[in-house]
Coordinates of C-alpha atoms and ligand atoms in Angstrom, one line a residue:
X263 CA 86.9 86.2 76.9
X264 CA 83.3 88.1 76.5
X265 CA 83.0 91.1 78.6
X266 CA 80.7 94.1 78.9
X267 CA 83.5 96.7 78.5
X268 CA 82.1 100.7 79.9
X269 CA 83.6 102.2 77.0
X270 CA 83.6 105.7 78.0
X271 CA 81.6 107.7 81.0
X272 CA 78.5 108.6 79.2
X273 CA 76.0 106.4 79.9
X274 CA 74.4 102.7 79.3
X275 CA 74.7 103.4 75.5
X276 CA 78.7 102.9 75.9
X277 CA 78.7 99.3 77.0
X278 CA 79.7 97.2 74.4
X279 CA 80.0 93.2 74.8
X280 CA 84.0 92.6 73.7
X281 CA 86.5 89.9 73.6
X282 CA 89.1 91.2 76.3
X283 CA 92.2 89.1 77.7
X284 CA 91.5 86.9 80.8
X285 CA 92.3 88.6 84.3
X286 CA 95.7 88.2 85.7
X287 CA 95.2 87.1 89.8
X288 CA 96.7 89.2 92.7
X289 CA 97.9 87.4 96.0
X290 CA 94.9 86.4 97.7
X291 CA 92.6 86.4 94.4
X292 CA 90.9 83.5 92.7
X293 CA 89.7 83.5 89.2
X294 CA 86.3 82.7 88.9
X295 CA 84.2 81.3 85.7
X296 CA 81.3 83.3 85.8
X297 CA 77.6 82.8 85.1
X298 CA 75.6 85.0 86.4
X299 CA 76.6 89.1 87.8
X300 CA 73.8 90.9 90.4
X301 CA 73.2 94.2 88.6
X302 CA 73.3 97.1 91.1
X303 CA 72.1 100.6 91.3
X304 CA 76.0 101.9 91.8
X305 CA 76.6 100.0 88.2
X306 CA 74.4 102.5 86.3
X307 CA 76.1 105.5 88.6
X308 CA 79.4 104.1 87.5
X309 CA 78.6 104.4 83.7
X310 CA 78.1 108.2 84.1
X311 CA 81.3 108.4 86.4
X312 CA 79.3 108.7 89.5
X313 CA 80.8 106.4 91.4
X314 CA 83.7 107.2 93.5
X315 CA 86.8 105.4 92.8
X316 CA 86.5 103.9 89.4
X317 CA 89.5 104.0 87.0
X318 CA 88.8 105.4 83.9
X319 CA 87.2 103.2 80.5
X320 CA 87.8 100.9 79.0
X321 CA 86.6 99.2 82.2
X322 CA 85.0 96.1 83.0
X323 CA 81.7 96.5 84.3
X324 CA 80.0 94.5 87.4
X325 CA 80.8 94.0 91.0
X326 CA 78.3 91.0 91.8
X327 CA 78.8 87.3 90.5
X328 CA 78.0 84.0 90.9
X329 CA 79.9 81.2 89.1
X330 CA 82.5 78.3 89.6
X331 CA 85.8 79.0 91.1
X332 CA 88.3 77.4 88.7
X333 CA 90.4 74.5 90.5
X334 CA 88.3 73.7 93.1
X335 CA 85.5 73.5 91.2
X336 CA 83.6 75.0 94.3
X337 CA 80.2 77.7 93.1
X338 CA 80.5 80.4 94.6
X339 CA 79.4 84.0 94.9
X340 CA 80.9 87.3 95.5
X341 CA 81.2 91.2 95.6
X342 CA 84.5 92.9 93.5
X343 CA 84.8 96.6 92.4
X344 CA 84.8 96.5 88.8
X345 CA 84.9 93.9 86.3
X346 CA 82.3 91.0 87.4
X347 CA 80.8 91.0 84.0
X348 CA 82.6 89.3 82.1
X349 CA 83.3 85.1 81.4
X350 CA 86.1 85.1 83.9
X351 CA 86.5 87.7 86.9
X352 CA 89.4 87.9 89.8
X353 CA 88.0 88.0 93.2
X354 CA 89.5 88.2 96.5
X355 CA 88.9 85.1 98.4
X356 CA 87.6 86.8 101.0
X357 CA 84.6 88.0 99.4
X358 CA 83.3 85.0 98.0
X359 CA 81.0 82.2 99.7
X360 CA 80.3 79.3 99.3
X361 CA 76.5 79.3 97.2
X362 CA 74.3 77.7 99.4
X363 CA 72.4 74.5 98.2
X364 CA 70.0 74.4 96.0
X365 CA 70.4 78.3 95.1
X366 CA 70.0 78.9 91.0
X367 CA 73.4 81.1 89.7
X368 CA 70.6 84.2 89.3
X369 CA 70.0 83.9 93.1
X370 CA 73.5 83.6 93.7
X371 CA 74.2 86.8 92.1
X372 CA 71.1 88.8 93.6
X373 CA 72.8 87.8 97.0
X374 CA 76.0 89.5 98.4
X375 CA 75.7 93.5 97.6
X376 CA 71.5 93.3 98.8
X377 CA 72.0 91.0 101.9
X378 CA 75.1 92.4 103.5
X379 CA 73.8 95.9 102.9
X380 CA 70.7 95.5 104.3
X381 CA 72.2 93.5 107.2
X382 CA 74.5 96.0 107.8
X383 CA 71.9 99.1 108.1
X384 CA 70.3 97.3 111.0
X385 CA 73.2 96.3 112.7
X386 CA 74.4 100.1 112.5
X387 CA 70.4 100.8 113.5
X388 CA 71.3 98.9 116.0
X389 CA 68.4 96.5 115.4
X390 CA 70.2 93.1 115.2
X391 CA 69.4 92.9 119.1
X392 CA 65.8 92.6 120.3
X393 CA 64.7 95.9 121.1
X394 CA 64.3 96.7 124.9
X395 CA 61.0 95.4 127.0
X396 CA 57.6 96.8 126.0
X397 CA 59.3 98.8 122.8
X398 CA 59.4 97.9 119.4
X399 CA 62.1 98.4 116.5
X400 CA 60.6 100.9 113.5
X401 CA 61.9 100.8 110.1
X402 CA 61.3 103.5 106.7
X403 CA 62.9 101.8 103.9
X404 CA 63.2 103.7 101.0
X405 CA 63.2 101.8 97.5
X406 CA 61.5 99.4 99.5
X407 CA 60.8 97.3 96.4
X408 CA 64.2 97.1 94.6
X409 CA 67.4 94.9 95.4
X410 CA 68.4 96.5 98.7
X411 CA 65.1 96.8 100.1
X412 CA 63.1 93.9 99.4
X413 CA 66.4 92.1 101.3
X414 CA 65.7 94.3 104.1
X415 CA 61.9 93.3 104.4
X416 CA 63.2 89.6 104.7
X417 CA 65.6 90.3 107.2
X418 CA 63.4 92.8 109.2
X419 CA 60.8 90.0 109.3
X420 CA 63.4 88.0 110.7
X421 CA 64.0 90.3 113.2
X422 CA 61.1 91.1 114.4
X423 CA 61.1 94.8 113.2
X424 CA 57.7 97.1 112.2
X425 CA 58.5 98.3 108.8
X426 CA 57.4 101.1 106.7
X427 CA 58.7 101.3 102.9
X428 CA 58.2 103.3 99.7
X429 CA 57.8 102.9 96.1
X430 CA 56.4 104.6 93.2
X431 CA 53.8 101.7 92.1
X432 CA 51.2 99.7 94.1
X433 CA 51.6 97.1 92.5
X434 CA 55.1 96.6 93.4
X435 CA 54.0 97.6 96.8
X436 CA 51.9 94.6 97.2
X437 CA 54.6 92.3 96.1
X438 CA 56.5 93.6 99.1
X439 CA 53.7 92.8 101.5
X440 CA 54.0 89.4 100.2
X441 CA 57.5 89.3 102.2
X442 CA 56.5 90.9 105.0
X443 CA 56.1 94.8 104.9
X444 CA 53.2 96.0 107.2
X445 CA 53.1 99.8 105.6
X446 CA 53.8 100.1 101.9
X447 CA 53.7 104.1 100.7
X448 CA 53.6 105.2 97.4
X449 CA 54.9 108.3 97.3
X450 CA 53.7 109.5 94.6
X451 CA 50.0 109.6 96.0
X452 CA 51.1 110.0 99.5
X453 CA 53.5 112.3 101.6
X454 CA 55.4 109.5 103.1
X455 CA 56.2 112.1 106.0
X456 CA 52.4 112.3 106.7
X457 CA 51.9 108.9 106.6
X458 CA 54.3 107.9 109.0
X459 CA 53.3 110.7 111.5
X460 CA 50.1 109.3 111.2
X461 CA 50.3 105.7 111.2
X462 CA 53.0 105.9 114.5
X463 CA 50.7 108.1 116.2
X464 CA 53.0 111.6 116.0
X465 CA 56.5 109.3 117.0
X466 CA 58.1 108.2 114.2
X467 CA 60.8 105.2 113.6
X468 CA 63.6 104.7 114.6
X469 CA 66.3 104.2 111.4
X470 CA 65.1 105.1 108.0
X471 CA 67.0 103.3 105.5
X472 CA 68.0 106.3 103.5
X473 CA 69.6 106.3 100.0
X474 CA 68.0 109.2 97.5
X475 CA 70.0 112.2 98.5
X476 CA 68.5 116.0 98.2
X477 CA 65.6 116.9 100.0
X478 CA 65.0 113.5 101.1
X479 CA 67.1 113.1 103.8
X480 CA 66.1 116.6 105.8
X481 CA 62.5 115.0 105.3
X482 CA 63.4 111.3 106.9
X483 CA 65.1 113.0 109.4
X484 CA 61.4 114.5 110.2
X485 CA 60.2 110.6 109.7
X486 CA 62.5 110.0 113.2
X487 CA 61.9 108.9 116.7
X488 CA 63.6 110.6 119.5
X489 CA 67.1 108.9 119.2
X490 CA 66.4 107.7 115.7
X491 CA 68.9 107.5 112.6
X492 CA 69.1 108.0 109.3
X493 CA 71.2 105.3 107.7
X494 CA 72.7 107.4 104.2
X495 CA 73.7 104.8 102.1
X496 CA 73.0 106.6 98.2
X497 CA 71.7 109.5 96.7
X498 CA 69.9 107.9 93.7
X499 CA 68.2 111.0 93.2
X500 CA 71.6 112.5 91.8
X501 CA 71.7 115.4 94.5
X502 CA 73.8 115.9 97.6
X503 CA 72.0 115.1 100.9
X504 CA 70.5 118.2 102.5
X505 CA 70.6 118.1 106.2
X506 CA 70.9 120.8 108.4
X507 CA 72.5 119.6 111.4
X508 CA 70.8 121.7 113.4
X509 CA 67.6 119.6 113.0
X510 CA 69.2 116.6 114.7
X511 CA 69.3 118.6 118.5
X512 CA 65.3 118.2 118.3
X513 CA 65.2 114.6 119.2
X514 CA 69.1 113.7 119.6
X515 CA 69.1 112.1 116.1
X516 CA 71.7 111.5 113.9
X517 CA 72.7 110.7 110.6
X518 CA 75.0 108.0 109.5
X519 CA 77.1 106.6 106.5
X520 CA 76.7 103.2 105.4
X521 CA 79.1 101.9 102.1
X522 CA 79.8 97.9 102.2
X523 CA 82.8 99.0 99.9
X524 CA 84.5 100.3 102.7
X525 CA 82.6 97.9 105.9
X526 CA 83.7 94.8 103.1
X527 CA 87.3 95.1 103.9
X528 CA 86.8 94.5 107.7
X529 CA 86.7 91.3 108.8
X530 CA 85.6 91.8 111.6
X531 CA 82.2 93.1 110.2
X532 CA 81.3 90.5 107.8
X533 CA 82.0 87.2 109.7
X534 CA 79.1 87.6 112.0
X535 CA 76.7 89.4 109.4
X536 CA 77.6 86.3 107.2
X537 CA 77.2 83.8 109.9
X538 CA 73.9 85.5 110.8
X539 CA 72.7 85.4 106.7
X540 CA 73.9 82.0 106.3
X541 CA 71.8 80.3 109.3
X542 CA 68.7 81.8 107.9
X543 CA 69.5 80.7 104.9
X544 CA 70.1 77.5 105.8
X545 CA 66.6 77.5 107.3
X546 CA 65.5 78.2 104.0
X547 CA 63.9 81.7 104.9
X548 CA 66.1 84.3 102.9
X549 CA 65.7 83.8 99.1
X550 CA 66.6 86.9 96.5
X551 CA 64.1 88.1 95.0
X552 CA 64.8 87.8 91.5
X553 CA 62.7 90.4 88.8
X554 CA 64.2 90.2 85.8
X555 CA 67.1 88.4 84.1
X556 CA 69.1 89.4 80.9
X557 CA 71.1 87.9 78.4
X558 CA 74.7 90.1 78.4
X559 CA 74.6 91.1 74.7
X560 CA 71.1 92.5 76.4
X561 CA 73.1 94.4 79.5
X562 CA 72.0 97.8 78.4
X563 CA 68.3 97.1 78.6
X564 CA 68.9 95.7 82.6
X565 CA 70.9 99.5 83.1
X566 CA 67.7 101.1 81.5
X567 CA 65.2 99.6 83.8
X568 CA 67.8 100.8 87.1
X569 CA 67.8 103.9 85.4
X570 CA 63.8 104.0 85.0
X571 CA 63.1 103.0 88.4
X572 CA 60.9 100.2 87.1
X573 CA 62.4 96.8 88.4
X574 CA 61.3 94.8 91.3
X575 CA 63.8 93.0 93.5
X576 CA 67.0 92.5 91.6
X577 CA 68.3 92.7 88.0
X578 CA 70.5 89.9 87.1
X579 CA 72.5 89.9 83.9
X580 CA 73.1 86.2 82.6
X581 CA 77.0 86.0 81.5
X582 CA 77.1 82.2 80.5
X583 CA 75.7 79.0 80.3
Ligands
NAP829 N1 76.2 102.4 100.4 C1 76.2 101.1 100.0 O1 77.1 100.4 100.3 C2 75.2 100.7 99.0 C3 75.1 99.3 98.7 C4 74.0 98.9 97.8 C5 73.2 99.9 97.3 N2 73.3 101.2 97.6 C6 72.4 102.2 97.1 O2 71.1 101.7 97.4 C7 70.2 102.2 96.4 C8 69.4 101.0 95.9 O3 70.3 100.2 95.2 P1 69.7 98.9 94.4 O4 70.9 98.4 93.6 O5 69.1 98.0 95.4 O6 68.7 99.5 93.4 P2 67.1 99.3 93.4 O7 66.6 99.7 94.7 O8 66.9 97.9 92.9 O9 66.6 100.2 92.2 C9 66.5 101.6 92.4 C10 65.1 101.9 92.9 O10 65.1 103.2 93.5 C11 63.8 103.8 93.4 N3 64.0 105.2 93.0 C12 63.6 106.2 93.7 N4 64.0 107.3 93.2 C13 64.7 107.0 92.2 C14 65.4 107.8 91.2 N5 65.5 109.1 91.2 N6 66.1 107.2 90.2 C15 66.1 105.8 90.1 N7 65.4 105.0 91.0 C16 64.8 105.6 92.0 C17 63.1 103.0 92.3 O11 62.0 102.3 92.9 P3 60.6 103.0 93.2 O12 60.2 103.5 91.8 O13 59.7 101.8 93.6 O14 60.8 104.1 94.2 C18 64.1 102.0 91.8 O15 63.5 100.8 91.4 C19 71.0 102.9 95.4 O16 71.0 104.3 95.7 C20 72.4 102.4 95.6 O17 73.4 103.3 95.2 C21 74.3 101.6 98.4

């Protein structure tokens, strides 16, 4: 079969589209034909060996699909660690769903990684409850127009939540207001600290939606509410979060972890952020948003764009079909 194979650690330029042999299936795998894989930030980090975990090249790349699930014929989509990209890929059965009606295979992909992430940092925000009488629930979202964050402007619409995001360009600010985002910042004209103090009146929010790393998560601390948190979930800057824990006694803040890789694996976790995602979008008011789609023998050009910070919503590699 045709796969994009990472053929060593140094970067888009060592993907290579290559006939490999089918996957074998584990207890409690299916085999899945593919058509479409989500492309995610952590897929660029994993072609420079920044991502923890992943075995060494030749590797298959992609952990987002959509496709048919061979047998039952049933379309499905789903989250794996490695090796999504490629005609046929071996998922656990317990991260795939069903693809809801009337959803293209490029939404299908765009779907699982975004959505449950996004879900997820409210739920540890503790925002997927209506905030207490007379108060209202404050968001930051960094990356506010990529994959992760334009998901979590539809859900915090849903929820009721006053959001604040950032992006580099206007113009994919205004795309975001399109799905709900009250307060776009672009950083580059605009201390996104400053703004917030302003526009909240000297309070702040109470999550920020943190995934850059370095100085930016000392600085979303600052963006915080008394009792606020910053959800870590990336450091797509390349550097190590700074945070001197210190600065958390000011307004009993803290600082938390979010990685569906590990939250994935518990049951427990997913069933009601699924059953939550799924009622919406049976009401028809979650949809991906999808920016740009690529041919596979194209893959490297979808990785660039990651890399460039110049996509909007999600990237979606087309595998076949
Ligand atoms: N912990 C988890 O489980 C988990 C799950 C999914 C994603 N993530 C993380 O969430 C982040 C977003 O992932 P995504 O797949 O949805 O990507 P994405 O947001 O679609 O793309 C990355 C965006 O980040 C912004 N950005 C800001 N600084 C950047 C920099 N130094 N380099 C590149 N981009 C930069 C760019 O938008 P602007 O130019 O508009 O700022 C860019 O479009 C990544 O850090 C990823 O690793 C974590």
């Amino acid at each position: 079969m045709k796969a994009l194979v990472i053929t060593s650690l140094s970067g888009p330029d060592a993907l290579a589209v290559q006939n490999v042999p089918e996957p074998t299936i584990k207890a409690g795998q299916t085999l899945v034909r593919v058509a479409a894989g989500g492309l995610n930030f952590a897929d660029f980090m994993t072609t420079k060996g920044g991502y923890p975990g992943t075995p060494a090249p030749p590797l298959i790349a992609g952990r987002e699909f959509s496709g048919v699930e061979e047998g039952s014929g049933r379309r499905v989509m789903g989250y794996v660690q490695w090796g999504a990209f490629a005609e046929k890929a071996a998922a656990y059965s317990n991260m795939a769903w069903a693809v809801p009606d009337g959803w293209s295979d490029e939404q299908a992909a765009a779907f699982p990684v975004n959505y449950f992430t996004a879900y997820l940092g409210y739920w540890q925000a503790g925002m997927t409850q209506p905030a207490a009488a007379g108060k209202n629930h404050r968001v930051l979202i960094h990356a506010v127009a990529g994959g992760v964050g334009t998901a979590a402007v539809q859900i915090g619409r849903l929820l009721g939540v006053e959001m604040y995001g950032t992006s580099s360009s206007d113009e994919k600010l205004a795309r975001v207001k399109e799905l709900g985002l009250q307060h776009g910042i672009n950083y580059k004209r605009h201390d996104y600290e400053e703004v917030v103090k302003n526009l909240t009146h000297g309070e702040g929010v109470d999550a920020v939606f943190e995934m850059l790393g370095g100085e930016h998560t000392a600085k979303s601390l600052r963006c915080l509410r008394d009792f606020g948190r910053v959800i870590q979930y990336g450091t797509a800057t390349g550097r190590a979060p700074q945070l001197d824990v210190r600065a958390l006694y000011a307004k009993s803040a803290m600082v938390q972890g979010l990685w569906l890789t590990y939250l994935s694996q518990k049951r427990e976790i997913m069933e009601p952020a699924w059953q939550r995602l799924s009622a919406w979008i049976a009401e028809g008011k979650l949809a991906p948003q999808i920016g740009h789609v690529f041919p596979l023998e194209r893959a490297v050009e979808a990785y660039r764009l990651l890399e460039e910070g110049k996509n909007y919503g999600k990237v979606v590699v087309r595998i076949s079909g």
